[in-house]
Amino acid sequence: MAESPLIHIGEENGIYTLTITRPEALNALNRQVFNELEAFFSTYNGDFQVKGVIITGAGNKAFVAGADIKEFAAMDAVAGSALSKRGQDIFFMIERFHAPVVAAVNGFALGGGCELAMSCHIRVAGNNAKFGQPEVNLGLVPGYGGSQRLVQLVGKGKAMEMLLTADMINAEEALRLGLVTHVTESGEEVTKAKEILIKISTKGPLAVKQSIALINAYFDKKTDGFESEYMDFGLTIGSEDSKEGAAAFVEKRKAVFKAK
Ligand code: CAA
């Protein structure tokens, strides 16, 4: 018998909401959740019908409380590295998705949950959100990119303190540190995420895709981001959409983009 889905998918005008639904385990990331995340992001990558994605957790207590600790019991070094690599690969798929992905963080975003939020392009938090990388409490290091992306987002000193102490930070501190860009009343985070994505959905889709790639290029040690920028400027200025954008500006009307 097929397993019932753990990610509930809603769609409205090309904006997809993925709700991770294991509230009894505070939405912890188990194998099935990983499979469903991978299926969604591999199926829709490059499909411009998808204009944006929101990832959130079911209930009001947790976004995602981490990797599923109960799956760790019998894991040896080889299996652990394989799991970590799989998590990293899925989170790279999110980070490299053509359309913006917003984490709407409602409650705990710990360990793999904080890492999932950090792989999204933008983070919005309800005022009950708590972020942390508590892996040292379990005698572990982060496995899904947290040791790298937390430094990118909050800087070396704070990332070091958070990883070593396992202390959580609240939504206001996350805002101050730049880990999130908006704090809302608890329960309003998905609405705010939608508002951001509706705005972005009116922009040139190719330009949005390449903007995501360019910001990612800054953090890719093998890529010269400035070179990528002049190549992408050429690519976008040669596109039908850029001609439409310029014509719409001159004619004082709204541009109608076709992702071409
Ligand atoms: N994995 C599996 N189950 C989890 C879980 C997790 N990460 N987090 C919570 N749960 C389960 C609990 O076991 C509990 O289930 P039972 O009722 O069956 O016992 C249920 O969710 C509710 O949790 P609590 O009773 O613990 O709720 P609380 O309000 O007392 O505490 C909490 C909330 C502080 C978030 C606490 O649950 C907690 O510390 N969770 C673990 C957080 C954590 O360590 N995350 C990192 C995981 S390791 C990781 O993610 C590695 C990586 O980078 C790849």
mmCIF file of C-alpha atoms and ligand atoms in Angstrom:
data_model
loop_
_atom_site.group_PDB
_atom_site.id
_atom_site.type_symbol
_atom_site.label_atom_id
_atom_site.label_comp_id
_atom_site.label_asym_id
_atom_site.label_seq_id
_atom_site.Cartn_x
_atom_site.Cartn_y
_atom_site.Cartn_z
ATOM 1 C CA MET A 1 0.000 0.000 0.000
ATOM 2 C CA ALA A 2 1.326 3.446 -0.914
ATOM 3 C CA GLU A 3 2.343 5.635 2.033
ATOM 4 C CA SER A 4 0.125 8.656 2.547
ATOM 5 C CA PRO A 5 1.995 11.873 1.793
ATOM 6 C CA LEU A 6 3.800 13.734 4.567
ATOM 7 C CA ILE A 7 4.029 16.907 2.515
ATOM 8 C CA HIS A 8 0.727 18.525 1.671
ATOM 9 C CA ILE A 9 0.910 20.585 -1.501
ATOM 10 C CA GLY A 10 -1.383 23.530 -2.237
ATOM 11 C CA GLU A 11 -1.271 25.746 -5.320
ATOM 12 C CA GLU A 12 -2.689 29.151 -6.193
ATOM 13 C CA ASN A 13 -1.677 31.132 -9.294
ATOM 14 C CA GLY A 14 1.605 29.246 -9.644
ATOM 15 C CA ILE A 15 2.580 29.677 -5.984
ATOM 16 C CA TYR A 16 2.967 26.304 -4.299
ATOM 17 C CA THR A 17 2.772 25.802 -0.540
ATOM 18 C CA LEU A 18 4.487 22.696 0.810
ATOM 19 C CA THR A 19 3.397 21.884 4.350
ATOM 20 C CA ILE A 20 5.499 19.262 6.097
ATOM 21 C CA THR A 21 2.923 17.349 8.095
ATOM 22 C CA ARG A 22 4.274 15.186 10.920
ATOM 23 C CA PRO A 23 3.136 17.302 13.867
ATOM 24 C CA GLU A 24 3.437 14.336 16.244
ATOM 25 C CA ALA A 25 7.220 14.389 15.579
ATOM 26 C CA LEU A 26 7.407 18.195 15.285
ATOM 27 C CA ASN A 27 7.669 17.732 11.502
ATOM 28 C CA ALA A 28 11.094 16.054 11.753
ATOM 29 C CA LEU A 29 12.685 15.157 8.419
ATOM 30 C CA ASN A 30 12.508 11.405 7.913
ATOM 31 C CA ARG A 31 13.258 9.416 4.740
ATOM 32 C CA GLN A 32 9.765 9.857 3.368
ATOM 33 C CA VAL A 33 9.820 13.638 3.799
ATOM 34 C CA PHE A 34 13.166 13.692 1.970
ATOM 35 C CA ASN A 35 11.745 11.558 -0.863
ATOM 36 C CA GLU A 36 8.774 13.907 -1.234
ATOM 37 C CA LEU A 37 10.936 17.047 -1.176
ATOM 38 C CA GLU A 38 13.218 15.527 -3.794
ATOM 39 C CA ALA A 39 10.259 14.494 -5.971
ATOM 40 C CA PHE A 40 8.762 18.001 -5.902
ATOM 41 C CA PHE A 41 11.951 19.938 -6.596
ATOM 42 C CA SER A 42 13.231 17.547 -9.287
ATOM 43 C CA THR A 43 9.853 17.448 -11.049
ATOM 44 C CA TYR A 44 9.354 21.207 -11.164
ATOM 45 C CA ASN A 45 12.876 22.585 -11.548
ATOM 46 C CA GLY A 46 12.893 24.809 -14.643
ATOM 47 C CA ASP A 47 9.085 24.703 -15.010
ATOM 48 C CA PHE A 48 8.136 28.382 -15.191
ATOM 49 C CA GLN A 49 4.530 27.544 -14.420
ATOM 50 C CA VAL A 50 5.903 27.375 -10.849
ATOM 51 C CA LYS A 51 6.396 30.997 -9.837
ATOM 52 C CA GLY A 52 7.304 30.458 -6.220
ATOM 53 C CA VAL A 53 7.286 27.940 -3.392
ATOM 54 C CA ILE A 54 6.575 28.297 0.322
ATOM 55 C CA ILE A 55 7.829 25.667 2.744
ATOM 56 C CA THR A 56 6.208 25.535 6.167
ATOM 57 C CA GLY A 57 5.391 23.063 8.940
ATOM 58 C CA ALA A 58 2.005 21.795 10.101
ATOM 59 C CA GLY A 59 0.707 23.107 13.420
ATOM 60 C CA ASN A 60 1.905 26.141 15.325
ATOM 61 C CA LYS A 61 4.686 24.542 17.376
ATOM 62 C CA ALA A 62 7.323 23.643 14.806
ATOM 63 C CA PHE A 63 8.545 24.428 11.344
ATOM 64 C CA VAL A 64 10.832 21.361 11.466
ATOM 65 C CA ALA A 65 12.555 20.168 14.683
ATOM 66 C CA GLY A 66 15.437 18.585 12.768
ATOM 67 C CA ALA A 67 16.425 15.351 11.182
ATOM 68 C CA ASP A 68 14.454 12.429 12.580
ATOM 69 C CA ILE A 69 16.647 11.446 15.521
ATOM 70 C CA LYS A 70 14.871 8.075 15.752
ATOM 71 C CA GLU A 71 16.394 7.082 12.371
ATOM 72 C CA PHE A 72 19.926 7.607 13.761
ATOM 73 C CA ALA A 73 19.969 4.685 16.195
ATOM 74 C CA ALA A 74 21.613 1.995 14.055
ATOM 75 C CA MET A 75 23.585 4.305 11.784
ATOM 76 C CA ASP A 76 27.333 3.774 11.254
ATOM 77 C CA ALA A 77 29.821 6.219 9.695
ATOM 78 C CA VAL A 78 29.197 5.108 6.115
ATOM 79 C CA ALA A 79 25.407 5.299 6.413
ATOM 80 C CA GLY A 80 25.698 8.637 8.245
ATOM 81 C CA SER A 81 27.828 10.232 5.508
ATOM 82 C CA ALA A 82 25.417 8.923 2.865
ATOM 83 C CA LEU A 83 22.432 10.423 4.706
ATOM 84 C CA SER A 84 24.240 13.736 5.116
ATOM 85 C CA LYS A 85 25.173 13.823 1.407
ATOM 86 C CA ARG A 86 21.588 13.026 0.436
ATOM 87 C CA GLY A 87 20.289 15.848 2.639
ATOM 88 C CA GLN A 88 22.860 18.251 1.214
ATOM 89 C CA ASP A 89 21.931 17.279 -2.365
ATOM 90 C CA ILE A 90 18.210 17.823 -1.759
ATOM 91 C CA PHE A 91 18.866 21.180 -0.095
ATOM 92 C CA PHE A 92 21.071 22.204 -3.064
ATOM 93 C CA MET A 93 18.085 21.436 -5.304
ATOM 94 C CA ILE A 94 16.059 23.924 -3.252
ATOM 95 C CA GLU A 95 18.844 26.532 -3.238
ATOM 96 C CA ARG A 96 19.270 26.205 -7.029
ATOM 97 C CA PHE A 97 15.539 26.101 -7.890
ATOM 98 C CA HIS A 98 14.602 28.455 -10.741
ATOM 99 C CA ALA A 99 11.844 30.200 -8.752
ATOM 100 C CA PRO A 100 12.066 31.720 -5.282
ATOM 101 C CA VAL A 101 11.535 29.431 -2.313
ATOM 102 C CA VAL A 102 10.469 31.076 0.956
ATOM 103 C CA ALA A 103 10.623 29.348 4.336
ATOM 104 C CA ALA A 104 7.647 30.396 6.481
ATOM 105 C CA VAL A 105 9.022 29.461 9.894
ATOM 106 C CA ASN A 106 6.360 28.752 12.501
ATOM 107 C CA GLY A 107 7.960 27.614 15.751
ATOM 108 C CA PHE A 108 11.055 25.436 16.097
ATOM 109 C CA ALA A 109 13.555 25.373 13.207
ATOM 110 C CA LEU A 110 16.281 23.223 14.719
ATOM 111 C CA GLY A 111 19.129 21.215 13.225
ATOM 112 C CA GLY A 112 17.937 19.949 9.847
ATOM 113 C CA GLY A 113 14.954 22.328 10.166
ATOM 114 C CA CYS A 114 17.187 25.379 10.448
ATOM 115 C CA GLU A 115 19.243 23.927 7.585
ATOM 116 C CA LEU A 116 16.116 23.485 5.446
ATOM 117 C CA ALA A 117 15.095 27.091 6.123
ATOM 118 C CA MET A 118 18.614 28.285 5.257
ATOM 119 C CA SER A 119 18.551 26.454 1.917
ATOM 120 C CA CYS A 120 15.486 28.523 0.970
ATOM 121 C CA HIS A 121 16.082 31.850 -0.773
ATOM 122 C CA ILE A 122 14.175 33.953 1.763
ATOM 123 C CA ARG A 123 13.061 33.315 5.359
ATOM 124 C CA VAL A 124 10.015 34.800 7.103
ATOM 125 C CA ALA A 125 9.419 33.960 10.768
ATOM 126 C CA GLY A 126 6.416 34.064 13.042
ATOM 127 C CA ASN A 127 7.217 35.728 16.362
ATOM 128 C CA ASN A 128 7.185 32.270 18.033
ATOM 129 C CA ALA A 129 10.040 30.997 15.829
ATOM 130 C CA LYS A 130 13.184 29.548 17.398
ATOM 131 C CA PHE A 131 16.299 28.758 15.397
ATOM 132 C CA GLY A 132 19.226 26.595 16.426
ATOM 133 C CA GLN A 133 21.789 23.983 15.487
ATOM 134 C CA PRO A 134 21.648 21.747 18.568
ATOM 135 C CA GLU A 135 23.558 18.794 17.060
ATOM 136 C CA VAL A 136 26.371 18.977 19.658
ATOM 137 C CA ASN A 137 23.763 18.003 22.270
ATOM 138 C CA LEU A 138 23.578 14.684 20.396
ATOM 139 C CA GLY A 139 27.349 14.435 19.917
ATOM 140 C CA LEU A 140 26.951 15.371 16.248
ATOM 141 C CA VAL A 141 27.807 18.102 13.791
ATOM 142 C CA PRO A 142 25.189 19.504 11.389
ATOM 143 C CA GLY A 143 24.723 17.310 8.316
ATOM 144 C CA TYR A 144 22.548 19.186 5.830
ATOM 145 C CA GLY A 145 24.733 22.214 5.096
ATOM 146 C CA GLY A 146 24.223 24.067 8.394
ATOM 147 C CA SER A 147 27.911 24.519 9.204
ATOM 148 C CA GLN A 148 28.330 26.358 5.885
ATOM 149 C CA ARG A 149 25.083 28.284 5.343
ATOM 150 C CA LEU A 150 24.849 29.563 8.927
ATOM 151 C CA VAL A 151 28.267 31.216 8.506
ATOM 152 C CA GLN A 152 27.113 32.723 5.202
ATOM 153 C CA LEU A 153 24.009 34.191 6.825
ATOM 154 C CA VAL A 154 25.083 35.290 10.317
ATOM 155 C CA GLY A 155 28.911 35.422 10.149
ATOM 156 C CA LYS A 156 31.628 33.296 11.713
ATOM 157 C CA GLY A 157 31.402 34.452 15.346
ATOM 158 C CA LYS A 158 27.657 33.941 15.826
ATOM 159 C CA ALA A 159 27.653 30.716 13.779
ATOM 160 C CA MET A 160 30.486 29.384 15.926
ATOM 161 C CA GLU A 161 28.639 30.287 19.128
ATOM 162 C CA MET A 162 25.365 28.731 17.920
ATOM 163 C CA LEU A 163 27.021 25.482 16.807
ATOM 164 C CA LEU A 164 29.153 25.121 19.934
ATOM 165 C CA THR A 165 26.583 26.082 22.591
ATOM 166 C CA ALA A 166 23.477 24.658 20.826
ATOM 167 C CA ASP A 167 21.624 27.751 22.097
ATOM 168 C CA MET A 168 18.478 28.733 20.248
ATOM 169 C CA ILE A 169 17.777 32.274 19.066
ATOM 170 C CA ASN A 170 14.332 33.826 18.806
ATOM 171 C CA ALA A 171 12.715 35.504 15.803
ATOM 172 C CA GLU A 172 13.759 39.038 16.773
ATOM 173 C CA GLU A 173 17.401 38.026 17.129
ATOM 174 C CA ALA A 174 17.190 36.125 13.836
ATOM 175 C CA LEU A 175 15.906 39.323 12.228
ATOM 176 C CA ARG A 176 18.703 41.404 13.752
ATOM 177 C CA LEU A 177 21.290 38.899 12.504
ATOM 178 C CA GLY A 178 19.841 38.725 8.979
ATOM 179 C CA LEU A 179 18.859 35.071 9.308
ATOM 180 C CA VAL A 180 15.276 36.104 8.484
ATOM 181 C CA THR A 181 14.064 39.188 6.646
ATOM 182 C CA HIS A 182 10.601 39.563 8.221
ATOM 183 C CA VAL A 183 8.972 38.726 11.542
ATOM 184 C CA THR A 184 5.174 38.460 11.642
ATOM 185 C CA GLU A 185 2.569 37.645 14.244
ATOM 186 C CA SER A 186 2.534 33.899 14.802
ATOM 187 C CA GLY A 187 0.309 32.334 12.132
ATOM 188 C CA GLU A 188 0.835 35.179 9.643
ATOM 189 C CA GLU A 189 4.155 33.956 8.224
ATOM 190 C CA VAL A 190 2.654 32.109 5.227
ATOM 191 C CA THR A 191 0.583 35.190 4.314
ATOM 192 C CA LYS A 192 3.731 37.337 4.362
ATOM 193 C CA ALA A 193 5.630 34.737 2.308
ATOM 194 C CA LYS A 194 2.787 34.754 -0.260
ATOM 195 C CA GLU A 195 2.847 38.543 -0.428
ATOM 196 C CA ILE A 196 6.574 38.458 -1.266
ATOM 197 C CA LEU A 197 6.103 35.738 -3.893
ATOM 198 C CA ILE A 198 3.117 37.471 -5.532
ATOM 199 C CA LYS A 199 5.285 40.555 -5.974
ATOM 200 C CA ILE A 200 8.162 38.516 -7.471
ATOM 201 C CA SER A 201 5.736 36.659 -9.788
ATOM 202 C CA THR A 202 5.124 39.920 -11.701
ATOM 203 C CA LYS A 203 8.828 40.224 -12.611
ATOM 204 C CA GLY A 204 10.708 38.724 -15.552
ATOM 205 C CA PRO A 205 10.950 34.970 -14.811
ATOM 206 C CA LEU A 206 14.323 34.492 -16.541
ATOM 207 C CA ALA A 207 15.728 37.489 -14.673
ATOM 208 C CA VAL A 208 14.423 36.052 -11.396
ATOM 209 C CA LYS A 209 16.004 32.674 -12.176
ATOM 210 C CA GLN A 210 19.367 34.208 -13.091
ATOM 211 C CA SER A 211 19.296 36.560 -10.069
ATOM 212 C CA ILE A 212 18.996 33.501 -7.811
ATOM 213 C CA ALA A 213 21.882 31.842 -9.685
ATOM 214 C CA LEU A 214 24.047 34.975 -9.370
ATOM 215 C CA ILE A 215 23.567 35.310 -5.624
ATOM 216 C CA ASN A 216 24.379 31.605 -5.296
ATOM 217 C CA ALA A 217 27.484 32.140 -7.478
ATOM 218 C CA TYR A 218 28.943 34.468 -4.837
ATOM 219 C CA PHE A 219 29.136 31.515 -2.441
ATOM 220 C CA ASP A 220 30.391 28.995 -5.001
ATOM 221 C CA LYS A 221 34.168 28.843 -4.620
ATOM 222 C CA LYS A 222 34.541 27.444 -8.163
ATOM 223 C CA THR A 223 32.654 30.280 -9.875
ATOM 224 C CA ASP A 224 33.643 33.858 -10.697
ATOM 225 C CA GLY A 225 30.420 35.702 -9.872
ATOM 226 C CA PHE A 226 31.410 38.828 -11.805
ATOM 227 C CA GLU A 227 31.971 36.750 -14.931
ATOM 228 C CA SER A 228 28.604 35.038 -14.347
ATOM 229 C CA GLU A 229 26.995 38.467 -14.027
ATOM 230 C CA TYR A 230 28.151 39.822 -17.391
ATOM 231 C CA MET A 231 27.185 36.545 -19.069
ATOM 232 C CA ASP A 232 23.738 36.627 -17.456
ATOM 233 C CA PHE A 233 23.302 40.315 -18.260
ATOM 234 C CA GLY A 234 23.886 39.399 -21.915
ATOM 235 C CA LEU A 235 21.558 36.426 -21.662
ATOM 236 C CA THR A 236 18.726 38.436 -20.142
ATOM 237 C CA ILE A 237 19.133 41.517 -22.358
ATOM 238 C CA GLY A 238 18.921 39.269 -25.407
ATOM 239 C CA SER A 239 15.665 37.702 -24.186
ATOM 240 C CA GLU A 240 12.170 38.434 -25.518
ATOM 241 C CA ASP A 241 11.146 39.324 -21.973
ATOM 242 C CA SER A 242 13.680 42.128 -21.746
ATOM 243 C CA LYS A 243 12.343 43.624 -25.011
ATOM 244 C CA GLU A 244 8.838 43.363 -23.568
ATOM 245 C CA GLY A 245 10.009 44.955 -20.290
ATOM 246 C CA ALA A 246 11.551 47.930 -22.112
ATOM 247 C CA ALA A 247 8.509 48.330 -24.417
ATOM 248 C CA ALA A 248 6.125 48.224 -21.450
ATOM 249 C CA PHE A 249 8.203 50.895 -19.685
ATOM 250 C CA VAL A 250 8.062 53.218 -22.727
ATOM 251 C CA GLU A 251 4.351 52.551 -23.281
ATOM 252 C CA LYS A 252 3.603 53.054 -19.558
ATOM 253 C CA ARG A 253 1.870 49.675 -19.167
ATOM 254 C CA LYS A 254 2.474 46.457 -17.231
ATOM 255 C CA ALA A 255 4.886 44.031 -18.878
ATOM 256 C CA VAL A 256 3.551 40.642 -19.928
ATOM 257 C CA PHE A 257 6.465 38.222 -19.525
ATOM 258 C CA LYS A 258 6.643 34.788 -21.161
ATOM 259 C CA ALA A 259 9.838 33.340 -19.643
ATOM 260 C CA LYS A 260 11.457 33.553 -23.099
HETATM 261 N N1 CAA B 1 13.313 13.689 15.597
HETATM 262 C C1 CAA B 1 12.363 12.800 15.957
HETATM 263 N N2 CAA B 1 11.352 13.081 16.829
HETATM 264 C C2 CAA B 1 11.328 14.338 17.334
HETATM 265 C C3 CAA B 1 12.286 15.313 17.002
HETATM 266 C C4 CAA B 1 13.316 14.949 16.087
HETATM 267 N N3 CAA B 1 14.270 15.836 15.655
HETATM 268 N N4 CAA B 1 12.017 16.447 17.692
HETATM 269 C C5 CAA B 1 10.910 16.192 18.417
HETATM 270 N N5 CAA B 1 10.493 14.919 18.216
HETATM 271 C C6 CAA B 1 9.340 14.236 18.814
HETATM 272 C C7 CAA B 1 9.600 13.899 20.255
HETATM 273 O O1 CAA B 1 10.335 12.692 20.366
HETATM 274 C C8 CAA B 1 8.196 13.799 20.806
HETATM 275 O O2 CAA B 1 7.662 12.537 20.407
HETATM 276 P P1 CAA B 1 6.977 11.572 21.509
HETATM 277 O O3 CAA B 1 5.761 12.349 21.944
HETATM 278 O O4 CAA B 1 6.648 10.349 20.727
HETATM 279 O O5 CAA B 1 7.968 11.395 22.591
HETATM 280 C C9 CAA B 1 7.445 14.864 20.012
HETATM 281 O O6 CAA B 1 8.246 15.140 18.848
HETATM 282 C C10 CAA B 1 7.282 16.176 20.787
HETATM 283 O O7 CAA B 1 8.560 16.589 21.218
HETATM 284 P P2 CAA B 1 8.901 16.952 22.749
HETATM 285 O O8 CAA B 1 8.026 16.167 23.661
HETATM 286 O O9 CAA B 1 10.384 16.817 22.932
HETATM 287 O O10 CAA B 1 8.456 18.464 22.783
HETATM 288 P P3 CAA B 1 9.013 19.605 23.755
HETATM 289 O O11 CAA B 1 8.081 20.769 23.603
HETATM 290 O O12 CAA B 1 9.249 19.087 25.113
HETATM 291 O O13 CAA B 1 10.450 20.002 23.142
HETATM 292 C C11 CAA B 1 12.014 20.495 21.364
HETATM 293 C C12 CAA B 1 10.541 20.570 21.843
HETATM 294 C C13 CAA B 1 12.885 21.428 22.211
HETATM 295 C C14 CAA B 1 12.028 20.952 19.912
HETATM 296 C C15 CAA B 1 12.509 19.041 21.499
HETATM 297 O O14 CAA B 1 11.584 18.176 20.863
HETATM 298 C C16 CAA B 1 13.842 18.786 20.862
HETATM 299 O O15 CAA B 1 14.866 19.156 21.423
HETATM 300 N N6 CAA B 1 13.869 18.130 19.694
HETATM 301 C C17 CAA B 1 15.087 17.736 19.025
HETATM 302 C C18 CAA B 1 15.754 18.914 18.358
HETATM 303 C C19 CAA B 1 17.067 18.492 17.750
HETATM 304 O O16 CAA B 1 17.972 18.048 18.414
HETATM 305 N N7 CAA B 1 17.186 18.676 16.418
HETATM 306 C C20 CAA B 1 18.377 18.318 15.690
HETATM 307 C C21 CAA B 1 18.269 16.915 15.179
HETATM 308 S S1 CAA B 1 19.809 16.332 14.550
HETATM 309 C C22 CAA B 1 19.921 16.992 13.024
HETATM 310 O O17 CAA B 1 19.043 17.672 12.538
HETATM 311 C C23 CAA B 1 21.180 16.632 12.332
HETATM 312 C C24 CAA B 1 21.385 17.223 11.013
HETATM 313 O O18 CAA B 1 21.789 18.369 10.848
HETATM 314 C C25 CAA B 1 21.262 16.390 9.838
#
